[in-house]
PDB file of C-alpha atoms in Angstrom:
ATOM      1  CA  UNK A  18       0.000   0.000   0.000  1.00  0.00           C
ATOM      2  CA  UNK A  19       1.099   3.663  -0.787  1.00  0.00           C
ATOM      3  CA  UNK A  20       1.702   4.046   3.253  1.00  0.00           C
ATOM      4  CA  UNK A  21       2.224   8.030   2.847  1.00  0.00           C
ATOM      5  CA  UNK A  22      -1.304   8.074   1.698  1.00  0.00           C
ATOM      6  CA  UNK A  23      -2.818   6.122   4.225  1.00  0.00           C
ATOM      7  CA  UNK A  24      -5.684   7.133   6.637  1.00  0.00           C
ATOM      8  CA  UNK A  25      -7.331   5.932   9.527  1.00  0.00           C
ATOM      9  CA  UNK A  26      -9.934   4.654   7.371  1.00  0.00           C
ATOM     10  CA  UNK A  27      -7.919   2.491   4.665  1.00  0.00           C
ATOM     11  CA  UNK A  28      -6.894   0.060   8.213  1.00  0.00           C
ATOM     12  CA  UNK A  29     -11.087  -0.886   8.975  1.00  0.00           C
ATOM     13  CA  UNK A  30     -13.107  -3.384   7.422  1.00  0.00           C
ATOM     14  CA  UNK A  31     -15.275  -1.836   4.738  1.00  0.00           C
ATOM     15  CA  UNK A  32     -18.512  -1.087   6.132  1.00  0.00           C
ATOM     16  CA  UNK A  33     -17.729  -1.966   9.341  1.00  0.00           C
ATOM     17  CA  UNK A  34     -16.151  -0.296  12.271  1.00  0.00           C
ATOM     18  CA  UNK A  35     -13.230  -3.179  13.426  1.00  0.00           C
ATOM     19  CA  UNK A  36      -9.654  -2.916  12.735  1.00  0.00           C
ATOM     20  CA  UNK A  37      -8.406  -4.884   9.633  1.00  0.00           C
ATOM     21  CA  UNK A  38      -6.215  -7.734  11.500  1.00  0.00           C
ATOM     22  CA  UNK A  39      -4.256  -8.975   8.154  1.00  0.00           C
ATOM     23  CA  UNK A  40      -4.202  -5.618   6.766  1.00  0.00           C
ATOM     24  CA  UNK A  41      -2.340  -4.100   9.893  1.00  0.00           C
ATOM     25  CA  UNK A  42      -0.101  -7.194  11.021  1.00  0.00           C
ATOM     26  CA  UNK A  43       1.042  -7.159   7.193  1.00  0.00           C
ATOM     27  CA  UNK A  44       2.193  -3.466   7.376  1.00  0.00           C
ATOM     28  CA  UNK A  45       2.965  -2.449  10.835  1.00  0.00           C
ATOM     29  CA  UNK A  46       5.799  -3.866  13.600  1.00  0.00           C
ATOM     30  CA  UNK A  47       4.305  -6.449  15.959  1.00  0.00           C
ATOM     31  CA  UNK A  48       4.421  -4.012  19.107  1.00  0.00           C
ATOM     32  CA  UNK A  49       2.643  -0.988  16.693  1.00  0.00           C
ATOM     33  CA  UNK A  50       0.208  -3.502  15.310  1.00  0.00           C
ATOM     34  CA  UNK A  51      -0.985  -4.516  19.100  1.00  0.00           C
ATOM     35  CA  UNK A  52      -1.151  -1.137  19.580  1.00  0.00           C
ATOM     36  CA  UNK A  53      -3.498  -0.353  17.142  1.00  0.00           C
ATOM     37  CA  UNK A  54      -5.559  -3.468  17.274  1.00  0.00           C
ATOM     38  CA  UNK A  55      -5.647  -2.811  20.835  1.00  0.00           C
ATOM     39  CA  UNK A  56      -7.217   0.737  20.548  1.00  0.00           C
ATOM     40  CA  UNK A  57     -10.508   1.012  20.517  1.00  0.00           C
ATOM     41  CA  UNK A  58     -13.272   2.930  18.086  1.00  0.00           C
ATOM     42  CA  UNK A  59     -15.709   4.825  19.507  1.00  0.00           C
ATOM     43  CA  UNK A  60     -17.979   7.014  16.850  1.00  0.00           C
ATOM     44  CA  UNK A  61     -21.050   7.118  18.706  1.00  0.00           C
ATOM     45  CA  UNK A  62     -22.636  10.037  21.241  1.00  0.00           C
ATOM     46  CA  UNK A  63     -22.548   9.380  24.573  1.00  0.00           C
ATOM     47  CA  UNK A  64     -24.476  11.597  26.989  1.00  0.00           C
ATOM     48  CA  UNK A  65     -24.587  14.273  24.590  1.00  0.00           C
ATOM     49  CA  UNK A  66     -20.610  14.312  24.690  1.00  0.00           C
ATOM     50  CA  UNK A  67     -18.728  13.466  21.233  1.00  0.00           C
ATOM     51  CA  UNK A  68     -16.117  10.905  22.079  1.00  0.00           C
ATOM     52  CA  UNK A  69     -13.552  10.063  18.785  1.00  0.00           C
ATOM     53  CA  UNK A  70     -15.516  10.696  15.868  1.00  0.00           C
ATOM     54  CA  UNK A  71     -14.373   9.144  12.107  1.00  0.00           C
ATOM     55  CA  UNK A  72     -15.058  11.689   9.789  1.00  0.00           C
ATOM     56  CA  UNK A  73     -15.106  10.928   5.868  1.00  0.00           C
ATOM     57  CA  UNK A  74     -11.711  12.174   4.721  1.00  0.00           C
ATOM     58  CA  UNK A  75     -10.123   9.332   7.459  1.00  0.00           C
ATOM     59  CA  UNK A  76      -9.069  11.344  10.315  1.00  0.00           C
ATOM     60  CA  UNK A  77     -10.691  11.253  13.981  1.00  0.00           C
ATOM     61  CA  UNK A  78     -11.969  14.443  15.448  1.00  0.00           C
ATOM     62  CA  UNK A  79     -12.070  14.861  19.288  1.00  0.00           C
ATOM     63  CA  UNK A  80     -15.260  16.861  20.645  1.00  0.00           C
ATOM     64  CA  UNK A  81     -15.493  17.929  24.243  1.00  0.00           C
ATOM     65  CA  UNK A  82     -14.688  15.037  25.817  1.00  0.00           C
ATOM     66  CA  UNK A  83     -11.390  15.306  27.261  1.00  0.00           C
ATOM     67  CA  UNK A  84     -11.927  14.127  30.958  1.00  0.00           C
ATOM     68  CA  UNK A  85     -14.429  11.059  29.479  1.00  0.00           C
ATOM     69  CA  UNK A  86     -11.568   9.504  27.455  1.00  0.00           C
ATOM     70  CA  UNK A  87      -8.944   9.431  30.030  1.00  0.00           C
ATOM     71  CA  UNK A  88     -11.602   7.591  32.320  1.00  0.00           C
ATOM     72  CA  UNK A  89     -12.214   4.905  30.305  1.00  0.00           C
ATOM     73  CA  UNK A  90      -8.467   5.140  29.078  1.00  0.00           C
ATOM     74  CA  UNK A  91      -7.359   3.969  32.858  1.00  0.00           C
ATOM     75  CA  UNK A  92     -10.674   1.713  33.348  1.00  0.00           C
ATOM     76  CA  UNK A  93     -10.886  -0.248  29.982  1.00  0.00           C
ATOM     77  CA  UNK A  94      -7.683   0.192  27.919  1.00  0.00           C
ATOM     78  CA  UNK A  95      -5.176  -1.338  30.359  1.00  0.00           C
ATOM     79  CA  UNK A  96      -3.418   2.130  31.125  1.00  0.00           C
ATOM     80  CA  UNK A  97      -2.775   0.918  34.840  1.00  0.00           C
ATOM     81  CA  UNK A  98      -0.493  -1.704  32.982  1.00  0.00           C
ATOM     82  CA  UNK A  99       1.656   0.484  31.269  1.00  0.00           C
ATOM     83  CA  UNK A 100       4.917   1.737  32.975  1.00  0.00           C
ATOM     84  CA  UNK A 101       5.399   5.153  33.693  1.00  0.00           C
ATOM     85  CA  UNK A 102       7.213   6.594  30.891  1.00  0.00           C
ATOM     86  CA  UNK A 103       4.369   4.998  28.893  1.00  0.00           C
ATOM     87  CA  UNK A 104       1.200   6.380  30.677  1.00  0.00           C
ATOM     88  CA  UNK A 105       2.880  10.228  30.685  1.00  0.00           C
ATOM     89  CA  UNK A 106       3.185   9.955  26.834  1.00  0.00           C
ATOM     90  CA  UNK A 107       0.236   8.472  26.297  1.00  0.00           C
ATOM     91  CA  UNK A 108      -1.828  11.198  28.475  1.00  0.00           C
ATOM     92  CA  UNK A 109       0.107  14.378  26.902  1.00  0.00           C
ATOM     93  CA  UNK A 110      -0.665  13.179  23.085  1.00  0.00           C
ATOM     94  CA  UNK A 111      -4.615  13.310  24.544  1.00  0.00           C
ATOM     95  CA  UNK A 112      -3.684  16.714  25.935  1.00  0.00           C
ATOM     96  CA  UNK A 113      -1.949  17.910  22.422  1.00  0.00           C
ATOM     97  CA  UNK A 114      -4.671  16.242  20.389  1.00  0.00           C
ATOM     98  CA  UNK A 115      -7.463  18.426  22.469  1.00  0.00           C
ATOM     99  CA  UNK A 116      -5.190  21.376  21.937  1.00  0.00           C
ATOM    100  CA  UNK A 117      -5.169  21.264  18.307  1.00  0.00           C
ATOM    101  CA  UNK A 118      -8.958  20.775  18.307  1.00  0.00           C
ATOM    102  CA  UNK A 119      -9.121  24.063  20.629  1.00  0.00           C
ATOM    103  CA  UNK A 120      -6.701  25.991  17.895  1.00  0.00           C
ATOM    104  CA  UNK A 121      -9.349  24.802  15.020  1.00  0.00           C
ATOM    105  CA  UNK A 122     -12.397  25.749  16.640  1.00  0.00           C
ATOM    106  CA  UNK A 123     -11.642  28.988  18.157  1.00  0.00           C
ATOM    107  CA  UNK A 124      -8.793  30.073  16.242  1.00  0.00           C
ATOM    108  CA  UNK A 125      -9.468  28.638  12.927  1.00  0.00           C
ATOM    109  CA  UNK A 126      -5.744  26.879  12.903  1.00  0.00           C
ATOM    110  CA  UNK A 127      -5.195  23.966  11.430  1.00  0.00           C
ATOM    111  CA  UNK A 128      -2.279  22.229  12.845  1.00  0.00           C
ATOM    112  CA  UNK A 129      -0.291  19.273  11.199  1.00  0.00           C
ATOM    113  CA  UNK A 130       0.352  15.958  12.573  1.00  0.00           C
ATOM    114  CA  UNK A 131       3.908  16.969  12.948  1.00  0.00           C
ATOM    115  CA  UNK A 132       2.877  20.049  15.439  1.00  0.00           C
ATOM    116  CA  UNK A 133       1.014  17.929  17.284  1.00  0.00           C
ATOM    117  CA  UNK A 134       3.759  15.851  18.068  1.00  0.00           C
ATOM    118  CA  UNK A 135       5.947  17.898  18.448  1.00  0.00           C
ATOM    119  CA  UNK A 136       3.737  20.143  21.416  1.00  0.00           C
ATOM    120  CA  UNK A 137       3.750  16.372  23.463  1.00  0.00           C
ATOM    121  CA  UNK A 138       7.685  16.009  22.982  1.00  0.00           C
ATOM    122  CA  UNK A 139       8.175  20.137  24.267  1.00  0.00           C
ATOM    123  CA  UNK A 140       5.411  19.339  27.481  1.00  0.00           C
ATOM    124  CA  UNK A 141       7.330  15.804  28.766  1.00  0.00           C
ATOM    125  CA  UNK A 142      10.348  17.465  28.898  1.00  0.00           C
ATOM    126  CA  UNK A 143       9.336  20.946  30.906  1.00  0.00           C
ATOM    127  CA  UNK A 144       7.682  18.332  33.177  1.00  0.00           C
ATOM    128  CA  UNK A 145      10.152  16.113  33.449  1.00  0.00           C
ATOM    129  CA  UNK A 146      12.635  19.168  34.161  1.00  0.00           C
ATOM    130  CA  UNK A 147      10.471  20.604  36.858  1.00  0.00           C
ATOM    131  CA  UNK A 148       9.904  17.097  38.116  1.00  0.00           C
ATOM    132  CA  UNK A 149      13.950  16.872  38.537  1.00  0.00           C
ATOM    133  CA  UNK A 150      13.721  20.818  40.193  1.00  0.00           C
ATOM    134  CA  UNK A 151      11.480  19.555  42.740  1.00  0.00           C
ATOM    135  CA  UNK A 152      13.366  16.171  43.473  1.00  0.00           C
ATOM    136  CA  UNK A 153      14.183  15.480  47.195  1.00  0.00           C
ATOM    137  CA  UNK A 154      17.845  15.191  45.923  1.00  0.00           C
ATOM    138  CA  UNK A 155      20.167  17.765  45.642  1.00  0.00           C
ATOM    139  CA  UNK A 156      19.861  18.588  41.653  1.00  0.00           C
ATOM    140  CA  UNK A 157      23.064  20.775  41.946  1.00  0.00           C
ATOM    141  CA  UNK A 158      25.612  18.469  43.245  1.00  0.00           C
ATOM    142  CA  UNK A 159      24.169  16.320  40.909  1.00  0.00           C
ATOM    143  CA  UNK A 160      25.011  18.322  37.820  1.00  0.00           C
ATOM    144  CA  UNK A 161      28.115  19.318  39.083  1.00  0.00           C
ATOM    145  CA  UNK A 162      29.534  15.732  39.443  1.00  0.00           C
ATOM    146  CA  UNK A 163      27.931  14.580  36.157  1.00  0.00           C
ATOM    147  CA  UNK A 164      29.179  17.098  34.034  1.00  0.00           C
ATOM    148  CA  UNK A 165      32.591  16.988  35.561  1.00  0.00           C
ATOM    149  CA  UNK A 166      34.570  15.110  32.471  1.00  0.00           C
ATOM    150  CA  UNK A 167      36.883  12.092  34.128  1.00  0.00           C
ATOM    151  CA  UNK A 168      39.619  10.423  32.089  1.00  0.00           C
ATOM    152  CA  UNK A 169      38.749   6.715  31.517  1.00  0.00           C
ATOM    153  CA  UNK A 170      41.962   3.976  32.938  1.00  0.00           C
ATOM    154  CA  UNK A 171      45.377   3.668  31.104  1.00  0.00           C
ATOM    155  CA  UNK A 172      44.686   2.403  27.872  1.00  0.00           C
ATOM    156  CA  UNK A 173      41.264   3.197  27.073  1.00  0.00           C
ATOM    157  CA  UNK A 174      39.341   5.564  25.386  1.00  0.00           C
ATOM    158  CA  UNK A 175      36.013   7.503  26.317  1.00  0.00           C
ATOM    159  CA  UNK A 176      33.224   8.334  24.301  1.00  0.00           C
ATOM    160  CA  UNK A 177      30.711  10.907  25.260  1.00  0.00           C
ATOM    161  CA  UNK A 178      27.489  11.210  23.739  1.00  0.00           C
ATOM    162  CA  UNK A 179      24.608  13.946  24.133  1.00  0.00           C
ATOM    163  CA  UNK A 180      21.432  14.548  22.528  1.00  0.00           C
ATOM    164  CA  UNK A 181      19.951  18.205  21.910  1.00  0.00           C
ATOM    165  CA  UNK A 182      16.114  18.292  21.281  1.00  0.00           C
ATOM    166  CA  UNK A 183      14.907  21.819  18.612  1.00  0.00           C
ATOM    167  CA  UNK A 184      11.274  21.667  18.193  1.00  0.00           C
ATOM    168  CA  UNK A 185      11.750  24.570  15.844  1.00  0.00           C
ATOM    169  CA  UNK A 186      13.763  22.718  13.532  1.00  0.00           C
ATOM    170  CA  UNK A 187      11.849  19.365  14.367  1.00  0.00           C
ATOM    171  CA  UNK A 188      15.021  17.525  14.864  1.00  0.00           C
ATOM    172  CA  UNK A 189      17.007  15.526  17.680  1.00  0.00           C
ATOM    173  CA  UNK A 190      21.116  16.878  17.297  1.00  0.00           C
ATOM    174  CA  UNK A 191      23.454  13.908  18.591  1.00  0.00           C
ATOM    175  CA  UNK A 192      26.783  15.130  19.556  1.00  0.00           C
ATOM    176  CA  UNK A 193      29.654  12.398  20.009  1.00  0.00           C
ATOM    177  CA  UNK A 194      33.487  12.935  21.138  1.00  0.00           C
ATOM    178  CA  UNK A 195      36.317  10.528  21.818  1.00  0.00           C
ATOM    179  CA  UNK A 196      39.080  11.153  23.624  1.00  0.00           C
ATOM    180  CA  UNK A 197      41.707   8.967  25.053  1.00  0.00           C
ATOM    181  CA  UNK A 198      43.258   8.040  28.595  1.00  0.00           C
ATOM    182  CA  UNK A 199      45.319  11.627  28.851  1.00  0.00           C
ATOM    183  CA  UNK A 200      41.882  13.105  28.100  1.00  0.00           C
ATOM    184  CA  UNK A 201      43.164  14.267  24.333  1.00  0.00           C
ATOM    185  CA  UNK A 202      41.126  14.893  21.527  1.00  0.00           C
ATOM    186  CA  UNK A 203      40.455  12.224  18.844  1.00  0.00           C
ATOM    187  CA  UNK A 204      37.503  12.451  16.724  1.00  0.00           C
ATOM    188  CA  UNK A 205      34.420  13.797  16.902  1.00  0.00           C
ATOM    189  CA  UNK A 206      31.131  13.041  15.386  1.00  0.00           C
ATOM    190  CA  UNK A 207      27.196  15.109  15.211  1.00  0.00           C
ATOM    191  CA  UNK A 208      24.522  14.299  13.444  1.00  0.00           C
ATOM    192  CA  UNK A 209      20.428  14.731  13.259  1.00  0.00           C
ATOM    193  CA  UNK A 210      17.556  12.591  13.450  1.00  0.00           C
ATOM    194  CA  UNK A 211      14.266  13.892  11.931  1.00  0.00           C
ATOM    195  CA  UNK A 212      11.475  14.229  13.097  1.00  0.00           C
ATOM    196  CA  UNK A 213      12.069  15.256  16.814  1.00  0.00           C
ATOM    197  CA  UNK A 214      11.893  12.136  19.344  1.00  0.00           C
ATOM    198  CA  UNK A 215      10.664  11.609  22.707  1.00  0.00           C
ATOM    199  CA  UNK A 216      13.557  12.621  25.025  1.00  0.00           C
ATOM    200  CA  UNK A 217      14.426   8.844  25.960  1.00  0.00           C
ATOM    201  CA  UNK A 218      14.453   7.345  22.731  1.00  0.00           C
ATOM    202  CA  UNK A 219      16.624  10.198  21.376  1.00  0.00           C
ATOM    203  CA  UNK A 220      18.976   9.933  23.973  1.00  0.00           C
ATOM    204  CA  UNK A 221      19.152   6.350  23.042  1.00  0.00           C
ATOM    205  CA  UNK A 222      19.291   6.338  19.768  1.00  0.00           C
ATOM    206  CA  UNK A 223      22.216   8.598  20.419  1.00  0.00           C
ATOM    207  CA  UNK A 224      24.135   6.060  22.542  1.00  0.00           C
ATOM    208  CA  UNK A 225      22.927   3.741  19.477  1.00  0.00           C
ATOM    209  CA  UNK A 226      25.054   5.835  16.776  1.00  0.00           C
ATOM    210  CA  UNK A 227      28.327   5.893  19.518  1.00  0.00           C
ATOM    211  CA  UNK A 228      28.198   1.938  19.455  1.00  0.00           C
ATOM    212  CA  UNK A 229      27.965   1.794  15.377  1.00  0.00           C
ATOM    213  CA  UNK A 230      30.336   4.612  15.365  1.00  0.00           C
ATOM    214  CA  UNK A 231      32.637   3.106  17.352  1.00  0.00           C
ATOM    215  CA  UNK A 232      32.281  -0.234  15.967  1.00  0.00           C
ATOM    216  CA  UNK A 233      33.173   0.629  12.497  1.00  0.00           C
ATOM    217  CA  UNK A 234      36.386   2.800  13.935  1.00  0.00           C
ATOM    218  CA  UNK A 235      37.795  -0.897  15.287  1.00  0.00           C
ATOM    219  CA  UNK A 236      38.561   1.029  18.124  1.00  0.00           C
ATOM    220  CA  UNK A 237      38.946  -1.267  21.492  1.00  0.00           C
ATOM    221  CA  UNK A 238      38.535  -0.595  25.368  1.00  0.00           C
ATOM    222  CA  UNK A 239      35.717   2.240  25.465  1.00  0.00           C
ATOM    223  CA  UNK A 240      33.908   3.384  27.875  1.00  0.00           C
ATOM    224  CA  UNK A 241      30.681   5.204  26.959  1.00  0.00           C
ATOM    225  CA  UNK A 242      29.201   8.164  29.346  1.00  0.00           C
ATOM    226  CA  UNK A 243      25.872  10.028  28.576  1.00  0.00           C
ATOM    227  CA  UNK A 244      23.676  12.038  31.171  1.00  0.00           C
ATOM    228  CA  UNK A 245      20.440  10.040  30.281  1.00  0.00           C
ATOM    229  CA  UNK A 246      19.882   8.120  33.966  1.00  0.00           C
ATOM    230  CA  UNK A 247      16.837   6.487  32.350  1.00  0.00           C
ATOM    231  CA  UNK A 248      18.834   5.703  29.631  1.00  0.00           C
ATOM    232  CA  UNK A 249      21.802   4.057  31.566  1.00  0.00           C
ATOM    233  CA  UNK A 250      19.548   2.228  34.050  1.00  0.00           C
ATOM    234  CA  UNK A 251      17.342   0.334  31.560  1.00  0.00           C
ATOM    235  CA  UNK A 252      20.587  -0.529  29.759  1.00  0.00           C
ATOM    236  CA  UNK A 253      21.648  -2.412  32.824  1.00  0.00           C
ATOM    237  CA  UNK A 254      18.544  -3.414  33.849  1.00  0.00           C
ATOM    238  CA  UNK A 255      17.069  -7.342  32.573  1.00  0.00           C
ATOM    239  CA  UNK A 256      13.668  -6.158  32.668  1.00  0.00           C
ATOM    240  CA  UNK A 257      12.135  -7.048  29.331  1.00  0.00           C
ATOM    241  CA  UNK A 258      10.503  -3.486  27.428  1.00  0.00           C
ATOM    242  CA  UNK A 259       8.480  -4.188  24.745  1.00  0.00           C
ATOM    243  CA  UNK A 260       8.226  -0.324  24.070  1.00  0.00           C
ATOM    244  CA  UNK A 261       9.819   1.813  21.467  1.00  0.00           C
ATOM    245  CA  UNK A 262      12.801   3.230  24.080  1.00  0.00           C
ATOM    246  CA  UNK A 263      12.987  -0.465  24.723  1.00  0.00           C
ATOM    247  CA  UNK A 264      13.717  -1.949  21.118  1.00  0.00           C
ATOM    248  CA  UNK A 265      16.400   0.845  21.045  1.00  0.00           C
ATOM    249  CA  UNK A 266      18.051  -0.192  24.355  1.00  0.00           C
ATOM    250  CA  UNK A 267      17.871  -3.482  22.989  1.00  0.00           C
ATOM    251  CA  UNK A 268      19.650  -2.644  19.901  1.00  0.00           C
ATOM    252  CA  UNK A 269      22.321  -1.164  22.024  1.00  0.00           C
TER     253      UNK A 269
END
């Protein structure tokens, strides 16, 4: 199928409002295809509210009922089950997609997908920032000892990776320097990923790049430092992800 020309519409069952199981399997990932098939359609009025509504051209509209589908979000699509990182981005896409439905109605904007997105990306990361302001932990002496370079052992080499997120531009930047056990200067990579990422899975997909990087350099005995905690942690951690961050990590 001509995927760029897809709509909501082209993955139902002619005629009838159900997912098309072969159709979506055949096209998407397994995790996106349970996703999908695991999402439910709701067209119909309930208590003079307009839930998700399938209009002609294929796209769902969302009427004044903001607070209704987060209820039966956590109640009958499973949203207690997913982790946390999972239920925040799930909730501020809900937010963003009610926000571009305010900007049409009262404003007369029509905003692309790609807005839309990238308004939830910009929201986790101011609250994630003021969640880290407000942690019990002292957030200074934290930055101060994490951005406080140290050279790796005699005989190895250090690669430092960092990830810069530009909603302007729609892009994630990924910034990558080696440099050896006398802490001098020995290459240095950037490069961008469009369109802009969730701040975990472009932080990964930035340690990602290091490992290919450094793989096809046949360089030997590096260490690898980033300032992603969530990123480091699940890397260590055994617990099985079947998210997007996750297939990253795994990839690393």
């Amino acid at each position: 199928p001509a995927l760029p020309d897809m709509t909501v519409s082209d993955l139902l069952v002619l005629n009838e409002k159900r997912w098309n199981t072969a159709l979506i399997r055949s096209i998407f990932d397994d995790s996106s295809a349970e996703k999908i098939l695991h999402t439910p359609l709701i067209d119909s009025v309930i208590e003079d509210k307009v839930i998700w509504r399938l209009e002609k051209n294929g796209i769902y509209s969302v009427k004044s009922a903001y607070r209704y589908c987060i209820d039966e979000a956590i109640d009958t699509t499973g949203l207690r089950a997913y982790n946390e990182d999972q239920a925040a981005h799930f909730m501020t896409v809900l937010w963003s997609i009610w926000q571009q439905r305010n900007n049409k109605v009262w404003h007369n904007n029509s905003e692309l997908v790609q807005v839309v997105c990238a308004r939830t990306t910009t929201l986790l990361v101011d609250w994630r920032g003021a969640q880290n302001q407000h942690s019990p932990n002292n957030s200074q002496l934290q930055h101060r000892s994490v951005t406080r370079w140290v050279k790796p052992q005699l005989g190895r080499y250090k690669c430092n990776i960092d990830a810069s997120f530009s909603v302007q531009h729609n892009k994630v930047g990924i910034g990558m320097c080696i440099r050896d056990d006398q802490g001098r200067f020995v290459l240095a990579k950037t490069e961008w990923i469009s369109p802009i990422l969730d701040v975990d899975i472009g932080e990964a997909l930035g340690l990602l790049s290091a490992l290919n990087w450094v793989h096809d350099l046949r360089l030997k005995d590096v260490d690898f430092e980033l300032d992603s905690q969530n990123v480091v942690t699940r890397f260590h951690s055994k617990r099985e992800d079947m998210s997007e961050f996750g297939d990253v990590i795994k990839d690393c």
